[in-house]
């Protein structure tokens, strides 16, 4: 997974569905969007079977529910922006975190959480008193970072060679090197 390529098929206007912010209707919303958009894209040469992944980007005014969602281990990603079309290249690039995050779900990755632990009221690396924060890992695109997946997720995707992985335990010292 060193590179990707894709095609863009138009900008289409469809009616806003009434159920857009209901979390229990994400699949219903995705189905609605696909039923509206895919036939229009097919008129411009889109052939669904020619693509492993399909991203539908939408511009919705006054929308604050989420930036997007994806089918877990699936084909479709639905990304949402409140910017009005046509979107500049810079605006699309600014949506990178959502695209990376949702593509991670397509590839089967879970959210990257963080732990905040305390002992006697003082923050410590690990203790029996910890709170988990969903999306809290600031070093992962599956958490709260727009640049890349964490090494754990890269390993899960097969993008980190096994000879680059070194497991250490307590009482063992080691040097940490930048991953490439």
Short mmCIF file of N, CA, C and O in Angstrom, two decimals, residues 3 6-7 9 11 15 19-20 23 27 31 35 55 78 80-81 83 100 104 107 109 114 118 131 176-177 180:
data_model
loop_
_atom_site.label_atom_id
_atom_site.label_comp_id
_atom_site.label_asym_id
_atom_site.label_seq_id
_atom_site.Cartn_x
_atom_site.Cartn_y
_atom_site.Cartn_z
N UNK A 3 0.96 3.38 -2.74
CA UNK A 3 0.37 4.44 -3.53
C UNK A 3 -1.08 4.10 -3.84
O UNK A 3 -1.49 2.95 -3.74
N UNK A 6 -6.96 7.18 -8.43
CA UNK A 6 -8.41 7.20 -8.53
C UNK A 6 -8.88 8.15 -9.59
O UNK A 6 -8.08 8.79 -10.28
N UNK A 7 -10.16 8.24 -9.72
CA UNK A 7 -10.81 9.11 -10.68
C UNK A 7 -11.88 9.93 -9.98
O UNK A 7 -12.40 9.52 -8.95
N UNK A 9 -15.59 11.80 -10.64
CA UNK A 9 -16.73 11.83 -11.54
C UNK A 9 -17.71 12.91 -11.10
O UNK A 9 -18.58 12.67 -10.27
N UNK A 11 -19.69 16.63 -9.99
CA UNK A 11 -20.28 17.15 -8.77
C UNK A 11 -21.77 17.17 -9.02
O UNK A 11 -22.24 17.82 -9.94
N UNK A 15 -31.22 15.82 -3.42
CA UNK A 15 -31.94 16.34 -2.25
C UNK A 15 -31.32 15.83 -0.95
O UNK A 15 -30.87 14.70 -0.87
N UNK A 19 -32.93 12.28 7.37
CA UNK A 19 -32.42 11.50 8.50
C UNK A 19 -30.92 11.59 8.65
O UNK A 19 -30.29 10.72 9.24
N UNK A 20 -30.30 12.63 8.18
CA UNK A 20 -28.85 12.69 8.06
C UNK A 20 -28.08 12.60 9.38
O UNK A 20 -27.01 12.03 9.42
N UNK A 23 -27.46 8.60 14.04
CA UNK A 23 -26.38 7.63 13.98
C UNK A 23 -26.86 6.24 13.58
O UNK A 23 -26.15 5.50 12.93
N UNK A 27 -26.11 3.54 7.53
CA UNK A 27 -26.21 2.66 6.36
C UNK A 27 -27.37 3.09 5.46
O UNK A 27 -27.26 3.05 4.25
N UNK A 31 -26.95 4.24 1.64
CA UNK A 31 -27.73 3.62 0.57
C UNK A 31 -28.48 4.69 -0.23
O UNK A 31 -28.52 4.66 -1.46
N UNK A 35 -27.88 5.50 -4.15
CA UNK A 35 -28.98 5.38 -5.11
C UNK A 35 -29.16 6.67 -5.91
O UNK A 35 -29.57 6.63 -7.07
N UNK A 55 -15.31 6.61 -2.81
CA UNK A 55 -15.57 7.68 -1.85
C UNK A 55 -16.55 8.66 -2.46
O UNK A 55 -16.36 9.13 -3.58
N UNK A 78 -18.18 7.77 2.84
CA UNK A 78 -18.98 8.97 2.62
C UNK A 78 -18.35 10.09 3.43
O UNK A 78 -18.32 10.04 4.66
N UNK A 80 -18.05 14.25 4.34
CA UNK A 80 -18.93 15.42 4.36
C UNK A 80 -18.12 16.67 4.66
O UNK A 80 -17.25 16.66 5.53
N UNK A 81 -18.41 17.72 3.94
CA UNK A 81 -17.81 19.02 4.20
C UNK A 81 -18.92 20.05 4.25
O UNK A 81 -19.96 19.86 3.64
N UNK A 83 -18.11 23.07 3.29
CA UNK A 83 -17.67 24.02 2.27
C UNK A 83 -18.55 23.89 1.04
O UNK A 83 -19.05 22.81 0.73
N UNK A 100 -8.50 9.78 5.35
CA UNK A 100 -7.58 8.76 5.85
C UNK A 100 -8.27 7.89 6.89
O UNK A 100 -8.18 6.66 6.85
N UNK A 104 -9.21 3.93 6.59
CA UNK A 104 -8.76 2.95 7.58
C UNK A 104 -9.87 2.00 7.99
O UNK A 104 -9.65 0.80 8.13
N UNK A 107 -10.38 -0.56 5.44
CA UNK A 107 -9.34 -1.58 5.53
C UNK A 107 -9.45 -2.44 6.79
O UNK A 107 -8.63 -3.32 7.02
N UNK A 109 -9.57 -1.21 10.12
CA UNK A 109 -8.92 -0.66 11.32
C UNK A 109 -9.95 -0.08 12.28
O UNK A 109 -10.91 0.56 11.87
N UNK A 114 -6.76 6.62 23.46
CA UNK A 114 -5.67 6.94 24.38
C UNK A 114 -6.15 6.63 25.80
O UNK A 114 -7.35 6.56 26.06
N UNK A 118 -4.19 7.96 36.30
CA UNK A 118 -3.73 8.70 37.48
C UNK A 118 -3.51 7.73 38.62
O UNK A 118 -4.08 6.64 38.67
N UNK A 131 -8.82 6.21 32.25
CA UNK A 131 -9.97 6.49 31.39
C UNK A 131 -9.50 6.38 29.94
O UNK A 131 -8.45 6.90 29.58
N UNK A 176 15.02 3.31 20.71
CA UNK A 176 13.92 3.53 19.80
C UNK A 176 14.44 4.33 18.62
O UNK A 176 15.10 5.36 18.80
N UNK A 177 14.12 3.86 17.41
CA UNK A 177 14.55 4.54 16.20
C UNK A 177 13.32 4.97 15.41
O UNK A 177 12.27 4.35 15.50
N UNK A 180 10.60 3.96 9.22
CA UNK A 180 10.60 4.45 7.83
C UNK A 180 9.69 3.62 6.97
O UNK A 180 9.31 2.55 7.30
#
